[in-house]
Coordinates of C-alpha atoms in Angstrom, one line a residue:
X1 CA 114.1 122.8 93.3
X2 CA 111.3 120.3 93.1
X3 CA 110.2 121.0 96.7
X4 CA 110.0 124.9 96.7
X5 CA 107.0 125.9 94.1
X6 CA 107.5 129.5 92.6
X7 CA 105.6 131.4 95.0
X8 CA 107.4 130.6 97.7
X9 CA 110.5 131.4 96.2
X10 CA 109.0 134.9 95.8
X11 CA 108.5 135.1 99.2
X12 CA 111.4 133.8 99.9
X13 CA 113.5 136.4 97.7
X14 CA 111.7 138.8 99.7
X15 CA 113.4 138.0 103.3
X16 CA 116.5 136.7 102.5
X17 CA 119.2 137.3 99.7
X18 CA 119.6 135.0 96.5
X19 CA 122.9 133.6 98.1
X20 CA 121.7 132.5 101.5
X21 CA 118.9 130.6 99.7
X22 CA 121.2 128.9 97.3
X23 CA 123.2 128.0 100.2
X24 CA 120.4 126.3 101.8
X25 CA 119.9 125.0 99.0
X26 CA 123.1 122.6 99.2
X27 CA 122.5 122.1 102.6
X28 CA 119.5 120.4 102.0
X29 CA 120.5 118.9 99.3
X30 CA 123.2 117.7 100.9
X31 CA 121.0 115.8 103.8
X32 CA 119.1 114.3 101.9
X33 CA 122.4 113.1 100.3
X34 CA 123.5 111.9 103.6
X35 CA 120.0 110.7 104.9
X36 CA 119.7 108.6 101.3
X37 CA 116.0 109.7 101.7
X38 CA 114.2 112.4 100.4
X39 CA 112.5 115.2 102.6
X40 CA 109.2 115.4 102.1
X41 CA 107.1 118.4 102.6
X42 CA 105.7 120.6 104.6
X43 CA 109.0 119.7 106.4
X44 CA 111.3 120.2 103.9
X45 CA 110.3 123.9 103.8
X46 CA 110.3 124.2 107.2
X47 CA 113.6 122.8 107.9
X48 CA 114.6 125.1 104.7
X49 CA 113.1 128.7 106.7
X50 CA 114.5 127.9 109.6
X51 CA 118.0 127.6 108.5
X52 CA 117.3 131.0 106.5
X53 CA 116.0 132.5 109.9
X54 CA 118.5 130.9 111.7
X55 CA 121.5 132.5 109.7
X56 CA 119.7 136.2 109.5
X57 CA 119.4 136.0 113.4
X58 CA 122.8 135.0 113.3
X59 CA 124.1 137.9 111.0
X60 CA 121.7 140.1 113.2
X61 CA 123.5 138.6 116.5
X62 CA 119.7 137.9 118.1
X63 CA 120.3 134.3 120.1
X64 CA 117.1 132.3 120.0
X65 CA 115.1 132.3 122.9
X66 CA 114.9 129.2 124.9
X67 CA 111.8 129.2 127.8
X68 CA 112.9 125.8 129.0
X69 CA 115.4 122.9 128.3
X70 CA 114.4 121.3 125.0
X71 CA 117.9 119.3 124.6
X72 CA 117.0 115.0 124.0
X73 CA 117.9 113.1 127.1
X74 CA 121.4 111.6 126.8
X75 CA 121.5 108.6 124.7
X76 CA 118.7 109.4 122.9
X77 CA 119.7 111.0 120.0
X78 CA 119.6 109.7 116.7
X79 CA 123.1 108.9 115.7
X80 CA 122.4 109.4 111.8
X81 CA 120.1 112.3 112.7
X82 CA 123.0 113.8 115.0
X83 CA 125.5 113.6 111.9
X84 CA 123.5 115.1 109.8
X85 CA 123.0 118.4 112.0
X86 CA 127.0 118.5 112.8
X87 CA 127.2 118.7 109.4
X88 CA 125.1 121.3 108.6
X89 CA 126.2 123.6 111.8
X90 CA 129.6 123.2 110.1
X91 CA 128.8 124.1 107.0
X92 CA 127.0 127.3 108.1
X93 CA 129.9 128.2 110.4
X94 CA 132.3 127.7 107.8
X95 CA 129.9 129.9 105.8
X96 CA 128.5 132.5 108.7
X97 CA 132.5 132.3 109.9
X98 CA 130.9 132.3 113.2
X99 CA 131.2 129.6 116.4
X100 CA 127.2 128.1 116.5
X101 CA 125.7 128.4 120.0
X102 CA 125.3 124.8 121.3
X103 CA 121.7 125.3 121.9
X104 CA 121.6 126.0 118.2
X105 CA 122.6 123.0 117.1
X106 CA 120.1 121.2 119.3
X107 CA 117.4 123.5 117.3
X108 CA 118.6 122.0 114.1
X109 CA 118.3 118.3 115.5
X110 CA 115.0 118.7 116.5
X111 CA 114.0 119.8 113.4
X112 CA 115.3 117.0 111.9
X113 CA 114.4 114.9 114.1
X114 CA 111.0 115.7 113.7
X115 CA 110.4 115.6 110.2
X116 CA 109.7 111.9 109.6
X117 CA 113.5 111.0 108.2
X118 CA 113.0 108.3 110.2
X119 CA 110.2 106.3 108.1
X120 CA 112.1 103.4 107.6
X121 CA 113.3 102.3 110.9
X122 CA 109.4 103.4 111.8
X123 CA 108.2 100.7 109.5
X124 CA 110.4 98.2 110.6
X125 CA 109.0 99.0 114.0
X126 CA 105.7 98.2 112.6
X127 CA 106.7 95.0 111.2
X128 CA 107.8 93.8 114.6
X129 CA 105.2 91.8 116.5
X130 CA 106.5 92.2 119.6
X131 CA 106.9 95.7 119.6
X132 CA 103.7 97.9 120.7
X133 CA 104.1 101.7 121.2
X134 CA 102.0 104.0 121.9
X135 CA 102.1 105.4 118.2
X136 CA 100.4 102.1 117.1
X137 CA 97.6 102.5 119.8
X138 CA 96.6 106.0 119.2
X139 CA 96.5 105.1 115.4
X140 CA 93.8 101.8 115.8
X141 CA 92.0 104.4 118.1
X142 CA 92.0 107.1 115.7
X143 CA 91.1 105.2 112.9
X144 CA 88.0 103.5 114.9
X145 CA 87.1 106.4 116.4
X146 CA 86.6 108.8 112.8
X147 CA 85.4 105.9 111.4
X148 CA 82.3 105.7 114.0
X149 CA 82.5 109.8 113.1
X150 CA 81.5 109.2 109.8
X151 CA 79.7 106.3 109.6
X152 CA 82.1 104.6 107.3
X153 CA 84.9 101.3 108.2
X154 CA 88.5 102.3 106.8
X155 CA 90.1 99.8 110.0
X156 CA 91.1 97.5 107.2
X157 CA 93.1 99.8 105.4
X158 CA 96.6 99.1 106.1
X159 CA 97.7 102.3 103.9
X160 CA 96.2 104.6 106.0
X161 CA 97.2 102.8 109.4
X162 CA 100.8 103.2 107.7
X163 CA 100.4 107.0 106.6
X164 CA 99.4 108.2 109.6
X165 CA 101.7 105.9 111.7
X166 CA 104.4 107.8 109.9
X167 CA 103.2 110.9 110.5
X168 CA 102.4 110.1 114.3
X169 CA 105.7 109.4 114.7
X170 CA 107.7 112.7 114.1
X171 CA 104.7 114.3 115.2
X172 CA 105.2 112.9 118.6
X173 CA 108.6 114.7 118.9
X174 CA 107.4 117.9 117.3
X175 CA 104.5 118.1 120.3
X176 CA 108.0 116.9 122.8
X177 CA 110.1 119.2 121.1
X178 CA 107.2 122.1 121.5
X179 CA 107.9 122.7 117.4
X180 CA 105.1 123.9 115.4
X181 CA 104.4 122.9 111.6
X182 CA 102.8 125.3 109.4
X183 CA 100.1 124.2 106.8
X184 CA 99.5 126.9 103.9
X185 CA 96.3 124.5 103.4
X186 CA 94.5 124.8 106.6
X187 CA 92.2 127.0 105.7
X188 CA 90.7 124.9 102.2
X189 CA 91.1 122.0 104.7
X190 CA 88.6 123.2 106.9
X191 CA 86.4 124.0 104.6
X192 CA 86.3 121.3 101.7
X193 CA 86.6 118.8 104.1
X194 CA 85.0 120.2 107.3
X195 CA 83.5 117.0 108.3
X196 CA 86.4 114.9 108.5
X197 CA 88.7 117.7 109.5
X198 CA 85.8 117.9 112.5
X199 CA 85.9 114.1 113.5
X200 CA 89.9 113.9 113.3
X201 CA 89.8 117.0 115.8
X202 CA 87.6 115.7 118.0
X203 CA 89.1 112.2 118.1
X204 CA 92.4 113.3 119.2
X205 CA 91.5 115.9 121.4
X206 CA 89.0 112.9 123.2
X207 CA 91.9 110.4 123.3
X208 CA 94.2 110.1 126.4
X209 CA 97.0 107.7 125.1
X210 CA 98.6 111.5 124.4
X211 CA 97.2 113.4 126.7
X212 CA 100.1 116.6 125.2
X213 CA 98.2 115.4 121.8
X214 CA 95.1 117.4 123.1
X215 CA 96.7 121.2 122.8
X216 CA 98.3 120.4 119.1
X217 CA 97.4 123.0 116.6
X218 CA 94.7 123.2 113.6
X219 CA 97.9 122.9 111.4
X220 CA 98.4 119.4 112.4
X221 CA 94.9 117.8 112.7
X222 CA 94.3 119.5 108.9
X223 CA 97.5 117.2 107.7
X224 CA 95.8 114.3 109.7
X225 CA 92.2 115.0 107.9
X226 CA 94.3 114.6 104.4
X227 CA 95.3 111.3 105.3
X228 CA 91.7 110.3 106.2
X229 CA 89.8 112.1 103.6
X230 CA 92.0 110.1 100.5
X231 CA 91.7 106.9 102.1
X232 CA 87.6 107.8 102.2
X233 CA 87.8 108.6 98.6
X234 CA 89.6 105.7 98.1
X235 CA 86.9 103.5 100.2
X236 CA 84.2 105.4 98.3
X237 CA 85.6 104.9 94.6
X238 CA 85.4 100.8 95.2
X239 CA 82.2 100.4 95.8
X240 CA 80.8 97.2 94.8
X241 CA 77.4 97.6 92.8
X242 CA 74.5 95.5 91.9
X243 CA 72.2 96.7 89.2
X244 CA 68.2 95.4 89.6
X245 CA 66.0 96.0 86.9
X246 CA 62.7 95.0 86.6
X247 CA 63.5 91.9 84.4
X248 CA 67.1 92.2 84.0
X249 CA 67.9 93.1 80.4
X250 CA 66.8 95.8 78.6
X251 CA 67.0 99.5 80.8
X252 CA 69.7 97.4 82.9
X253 CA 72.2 97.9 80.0
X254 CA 71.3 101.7 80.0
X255 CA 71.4 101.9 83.5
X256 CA 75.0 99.9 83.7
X257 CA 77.0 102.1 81.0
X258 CA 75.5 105.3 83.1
X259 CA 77.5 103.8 86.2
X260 CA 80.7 102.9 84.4
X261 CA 80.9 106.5 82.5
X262 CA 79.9 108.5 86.3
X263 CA 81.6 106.2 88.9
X264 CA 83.9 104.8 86.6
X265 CA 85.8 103.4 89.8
X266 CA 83.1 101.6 90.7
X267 CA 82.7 97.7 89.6
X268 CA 79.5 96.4 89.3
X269 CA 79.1 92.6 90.0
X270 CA 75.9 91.6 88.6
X271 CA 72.8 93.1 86.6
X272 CA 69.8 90.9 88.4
X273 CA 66.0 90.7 87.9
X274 CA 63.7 91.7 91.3
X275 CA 63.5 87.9 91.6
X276 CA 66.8 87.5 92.0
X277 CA 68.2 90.1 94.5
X278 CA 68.7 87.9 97.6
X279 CA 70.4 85.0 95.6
X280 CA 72.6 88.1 93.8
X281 CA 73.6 89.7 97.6
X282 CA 74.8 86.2 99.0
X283 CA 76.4 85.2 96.2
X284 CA 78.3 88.7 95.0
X285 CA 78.7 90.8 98.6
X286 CA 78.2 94.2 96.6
X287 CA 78.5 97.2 99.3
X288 CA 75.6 99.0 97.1
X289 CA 72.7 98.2 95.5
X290 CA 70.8 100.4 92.8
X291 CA 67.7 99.8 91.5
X292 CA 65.1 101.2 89.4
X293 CA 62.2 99.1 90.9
X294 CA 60.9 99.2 94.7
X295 CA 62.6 96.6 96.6
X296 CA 62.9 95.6 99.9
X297 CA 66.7 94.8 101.0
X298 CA 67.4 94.8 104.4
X299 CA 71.2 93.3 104.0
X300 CA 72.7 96.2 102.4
X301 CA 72.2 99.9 101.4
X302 CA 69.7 100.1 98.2
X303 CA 68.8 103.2 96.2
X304 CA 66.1 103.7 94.1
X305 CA 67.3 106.0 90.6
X306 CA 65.5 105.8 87.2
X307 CA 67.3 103.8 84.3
X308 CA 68.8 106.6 82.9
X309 CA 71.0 107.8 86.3
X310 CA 69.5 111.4 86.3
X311 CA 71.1 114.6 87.3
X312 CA 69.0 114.2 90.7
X313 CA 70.2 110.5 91.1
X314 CA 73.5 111.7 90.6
X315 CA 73.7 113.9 92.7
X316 CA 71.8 112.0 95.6
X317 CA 74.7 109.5 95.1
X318 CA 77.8 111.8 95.7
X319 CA 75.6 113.4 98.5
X320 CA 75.5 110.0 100.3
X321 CA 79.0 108.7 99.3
X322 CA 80.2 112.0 101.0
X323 CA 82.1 112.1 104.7
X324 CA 79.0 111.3 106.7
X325 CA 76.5 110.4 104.5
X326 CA 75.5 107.6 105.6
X327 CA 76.9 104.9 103.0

């Protein structure tokens, strides 16, 4: 199974016996038969426990505890969503050879529901101009608002409007649905990426287009921080460079094949004299500009480093290319 790694199946092996996990197994492998879309995780391993729990508390005749009334409204159900879980609640009474509590089945759809097997209807909700919800909102607002957080601009970046509309979307109903999502990552999250994981946090918890949005866990603002910490990398491994040397030749070659070999992401548009900076920045639009000669460039962010792109340089550069560093 591509989605369960080999510790988990340890733990896994643990709780519950060999043959309720291969069961599972073909249930989910069955949905995402039916669905004609794979699961992704974390909430194909979520979905996969709490089948497992569900059938132990079965075998164990413990009911699940409902505080309030978490069925969907009437006509709002999913029809290929609702399928799916009649399917399933048949296959684990056929295999329990038990009648499934209503209630329980509602559990299951929920789950479902929640666990963005929906993508492709949400994109073609995207795609519709005349369509605005309230998913789309918090997402421009979220984006502008960590982007203000870390001094960076990713409001062009379509990919990350799209990834985190995505994962808005299910996580909408999870919040509704009062169904939690664990993330075995949290922790690394918090502290590789503090600074982003900070600004998401903030940003939603500031926002009132969700008001429920404010009391979500660390779980879910740690997935959110992913989706803004790749598209940072992504914005920081594109920088546009100009070289300026003193004349132009000579230590500018040096200084070039240092670049390519330490940012090799990084595409440098021109190798310019002094004299010719201001010509070079109207003319190429580089995002950077290194130079191993005092300058002054008001335009755009410039960074004095020797020819040879020290240790120190280095090191100043992926200290300012960092989540709120200032480039």
């Amino acid at each position: 199974n591509l989605h369960i790694n080999r510790e988990t199946y340890h733990v896994l092996f643990q709780e519950f016996s060999q043959e309720d996990i291969h069961f599972v197994e073909g249930i989910m492998e069955e949905l995402e038969e039916n669905l004609h879309e794979e699961i992704r995780d974390p909430y194909y391993i979520n979905i996969f426990t709490h089948l497992l729990i569900l059938m132990k508390r079965i075998n164990c005749d413990q009911e699940i505890e409902w505080t309030e009334e978490r069925n969907a409204p009437a006509g709002e159900e999913n029809g290929v969503v609702a399928q799916a879980a009649d399917r399933i609640v048949r296959r684990l009474e056929d295999y329990l050879r038990v009648r499934m509590p209503a209630k329980e089945r509602e559990y299951i759809y929920q789950y479902l529901v929640s666990s963005r097997i929906e993508d492709q209807e949400v994109i073609r909700l995207m795609g519709d101009k005349k369509s605005s919800p309230r998913e789309t909102e918090f997402v421009q607002l979220l984006v502008r608002r960590v982007s203000e957080a870390l001094g960076i601009s990713l409001e062009e970046d379509e990919n990350l409007r799209t990834s985190l509309y995505l994962h808005i979307h299910p996580m909408a109903k999870r919040v509704r649905y009062k169904l939690s999502v664990h993330n075995p990552l949290l922790q690394d999250i918090r502290k590789e990426f503090s600074e982003v994981f900070e600004a998401v946090s903030a940003a939603v918890k500031e926002q009132k287009i969700f008001p429920a949005f404010a009391a979500i866990s660390d779980d879910e603002i740690a997935y959110i921080a992913v989706y803004f910490q790749a598209a940072f990398e992504k914005y920081a491994a594109r920088k546009r460079v100009l070289l300026v040397c003193s004349s132009g030749v000579g230590t500018s070659h040096l200084l070039g094949a240092r670049v390519k070999r330490i940012f090799p992401d990084w595409e440098i548009v021109d190798i310019v004299s002094a004299a010719r900076v201001d010509e070079a920045i109207q003319r190429c639009q580089p995002m950077l500009v290194l130079t191993t000669v005092h300058i002054e460039v008001q335009q755009v962010p410039t960074i004095l480093v020797s020819a040879v792109l020290s240790k120190y340089d280095i090191a100043k550069l992926k200290s300012l290319f960092s989540p709120g560093g200032g480039v």
